[in-house]
Coordinates of C-alpha atoms in Angstrom, one line a residue:
X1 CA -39.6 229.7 55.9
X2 CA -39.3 231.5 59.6
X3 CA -40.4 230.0 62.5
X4 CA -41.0 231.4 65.5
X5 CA -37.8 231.0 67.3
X6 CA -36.9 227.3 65.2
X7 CA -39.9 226.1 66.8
X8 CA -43.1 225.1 65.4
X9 CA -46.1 225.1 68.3
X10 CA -47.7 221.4 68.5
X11 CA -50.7 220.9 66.8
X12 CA -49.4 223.9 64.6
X13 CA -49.7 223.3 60.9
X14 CA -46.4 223.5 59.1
X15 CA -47.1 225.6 55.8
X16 CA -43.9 223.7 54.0
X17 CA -45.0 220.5 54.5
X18 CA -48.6 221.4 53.4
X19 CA -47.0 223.7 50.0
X20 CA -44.9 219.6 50.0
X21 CA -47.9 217.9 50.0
X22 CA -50.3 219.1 48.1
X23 CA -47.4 220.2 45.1
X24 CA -48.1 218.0 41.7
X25 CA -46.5 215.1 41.5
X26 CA -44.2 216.1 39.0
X27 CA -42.8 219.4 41.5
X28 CA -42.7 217.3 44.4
X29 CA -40.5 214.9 42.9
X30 CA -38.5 217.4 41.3
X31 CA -38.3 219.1 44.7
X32 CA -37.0 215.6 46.5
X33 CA -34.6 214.7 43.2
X34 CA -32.5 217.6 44.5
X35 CA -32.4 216.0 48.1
X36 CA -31.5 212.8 46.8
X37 CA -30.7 211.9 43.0
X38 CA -32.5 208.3 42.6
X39 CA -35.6 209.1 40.4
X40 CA -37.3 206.0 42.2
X41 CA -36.7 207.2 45.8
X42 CA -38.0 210.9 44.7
X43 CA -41.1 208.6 42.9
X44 CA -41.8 206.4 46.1
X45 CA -41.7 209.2 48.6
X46 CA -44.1 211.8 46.1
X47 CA -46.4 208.9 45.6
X48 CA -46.9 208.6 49.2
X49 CA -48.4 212.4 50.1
X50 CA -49.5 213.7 52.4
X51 CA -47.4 213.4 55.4
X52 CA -48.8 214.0 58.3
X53 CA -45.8 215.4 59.7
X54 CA -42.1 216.1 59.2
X55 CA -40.8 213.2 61.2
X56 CA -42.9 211.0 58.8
X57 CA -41.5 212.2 56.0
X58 CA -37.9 211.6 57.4
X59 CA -39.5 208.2 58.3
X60 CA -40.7 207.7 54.8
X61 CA -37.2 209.1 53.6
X62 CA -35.0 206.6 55.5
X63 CA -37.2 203.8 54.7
X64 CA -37.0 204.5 50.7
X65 CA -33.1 204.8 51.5
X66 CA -33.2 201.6 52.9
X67 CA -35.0 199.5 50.4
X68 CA -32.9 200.7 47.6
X69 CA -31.5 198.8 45.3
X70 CA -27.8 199.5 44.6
X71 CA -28.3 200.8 40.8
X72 CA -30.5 203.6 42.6
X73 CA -27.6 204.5 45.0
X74 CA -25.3 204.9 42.2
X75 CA -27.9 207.3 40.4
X76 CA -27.9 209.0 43.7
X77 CA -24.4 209.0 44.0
X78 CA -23.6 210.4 40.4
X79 CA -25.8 213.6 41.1
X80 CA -23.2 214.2 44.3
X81 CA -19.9 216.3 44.5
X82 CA -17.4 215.7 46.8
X83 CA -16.9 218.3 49.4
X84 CA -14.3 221.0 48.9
X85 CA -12.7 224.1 50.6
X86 CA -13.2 227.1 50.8
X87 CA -11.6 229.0 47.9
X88 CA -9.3 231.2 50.7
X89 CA -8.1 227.9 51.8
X90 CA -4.0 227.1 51.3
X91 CA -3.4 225.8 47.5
X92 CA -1.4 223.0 49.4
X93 CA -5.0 222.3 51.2
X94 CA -6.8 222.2 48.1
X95 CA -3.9 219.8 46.0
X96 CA -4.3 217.3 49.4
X97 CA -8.0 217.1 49.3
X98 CA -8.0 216.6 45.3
X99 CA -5.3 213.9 45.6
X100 CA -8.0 212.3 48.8
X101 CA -10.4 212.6 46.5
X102 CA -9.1 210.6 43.8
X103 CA -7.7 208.0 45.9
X104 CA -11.0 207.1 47.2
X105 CA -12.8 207.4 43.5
X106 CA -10.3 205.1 42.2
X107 CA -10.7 202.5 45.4
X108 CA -14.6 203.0 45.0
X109 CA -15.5 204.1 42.0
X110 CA -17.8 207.1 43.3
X111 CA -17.4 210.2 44.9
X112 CA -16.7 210.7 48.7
X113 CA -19.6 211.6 50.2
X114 CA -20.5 213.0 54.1
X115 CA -23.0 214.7 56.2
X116 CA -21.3 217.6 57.5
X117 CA -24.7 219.1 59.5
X118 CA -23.2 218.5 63.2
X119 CA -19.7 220.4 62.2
X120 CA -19.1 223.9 62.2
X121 CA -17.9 225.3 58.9
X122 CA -14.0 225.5 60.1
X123 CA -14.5 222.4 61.5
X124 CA -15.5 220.6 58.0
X125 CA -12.5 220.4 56.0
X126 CA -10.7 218.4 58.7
X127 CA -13.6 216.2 59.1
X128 CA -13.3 215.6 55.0
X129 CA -9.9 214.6 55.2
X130 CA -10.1 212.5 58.1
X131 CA -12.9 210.5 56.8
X132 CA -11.6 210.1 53.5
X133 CA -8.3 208.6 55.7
X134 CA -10.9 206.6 57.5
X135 CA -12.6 204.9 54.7
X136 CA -10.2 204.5 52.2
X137 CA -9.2 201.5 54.5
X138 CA -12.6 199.9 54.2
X139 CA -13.6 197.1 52.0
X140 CA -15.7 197.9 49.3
X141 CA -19.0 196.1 51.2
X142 CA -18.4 197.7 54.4
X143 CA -18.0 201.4 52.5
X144 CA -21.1 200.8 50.6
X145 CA -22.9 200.5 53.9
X146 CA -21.2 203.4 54.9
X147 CA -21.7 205.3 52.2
X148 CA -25.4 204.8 51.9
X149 CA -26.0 205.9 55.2
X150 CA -24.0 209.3 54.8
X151 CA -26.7 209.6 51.6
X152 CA -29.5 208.9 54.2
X153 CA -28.4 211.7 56.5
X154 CA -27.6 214.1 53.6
X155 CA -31.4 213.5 52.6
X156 CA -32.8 214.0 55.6
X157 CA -31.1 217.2 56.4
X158 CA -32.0 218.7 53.0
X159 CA -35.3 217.2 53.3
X160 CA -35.7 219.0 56.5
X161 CA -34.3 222.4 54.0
X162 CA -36.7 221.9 51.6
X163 CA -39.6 221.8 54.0
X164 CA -38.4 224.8 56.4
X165 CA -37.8 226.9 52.9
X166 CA -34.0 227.3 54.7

């Protein structure tokens, strides 16, 4: 939904998080399934409308993120694709990212996931590969944290879509 210049005036109401608020149960959990695929995150952060604000919601968000248990995060995880490339990208680009790919599904038994949201677009593909490189050398513990955390921020950022109607 437009804002005047990205900015929303304080004290201003925000007419996506009102539409988010008062939206039946059964939209708004709909709404936040495609933000993050764990029905009882989606549940937890529905049942808790109305927000008074977007930061609470975020709030709300990274708390639910935190307290879940790890059968949750692996229904949140199997509603995720791996990032690609661009179809104009080389074919030898695309064959080193799939191989990546499978190398860290095999070692981890999910897909690779990342917040991209602070890279520009050319700048993504690079920032795949390199983590992929990075974390295949994790232990599975230490990439569980990791990985749980990337879900967080991809939440939040298409939480923060989902209210601004972008």
């Amino acid at each position: 939904m437009p804002r005047n210049s990205g900015q929303v005036r304080a004290g201003a109401p925000d007419p996506g998080l009102d539409r988010f608020n008062t939206a039946p149960p059964a939209e708004a959990e709909a709404a936040l399934l495609e933000c993050f695929g764990s029905r009882r995150w989606a549940q937890r952060l529905a049942a808790h409308r109305p927000y008074p604000d977007i930061d609470a919601l975020l709030a709300a968000a990274d708390e639910a993120g935190y307290d879940l248990p790890p059968e949750d995060l692996a229904e949140a995880l199997s509603t995720e694709v791996s990032p690609g490339l661009h179809d104009t990208a080389p074919h030898s680009a695309h064959l080193a990212l799939r191989a990546a790919h499978a190398a860290y599904e095999c070692r981890f038994g999910h897909v690779f996931v990342i917040c991209l949201d602070a890279f520009e677009p050319a700048e993504q593909p690079d920032q795949v590969l390199a983590g992929i490189r990075a974390r295949l050398g994790h232990d599975p513990d230490q990439e569980r944290v990791v990985t749980a955390e990337e879900m967080r921020r991809l939440a939040r950022g298409r939480i923060i879509g989902l209210i601004s109607g972008s």
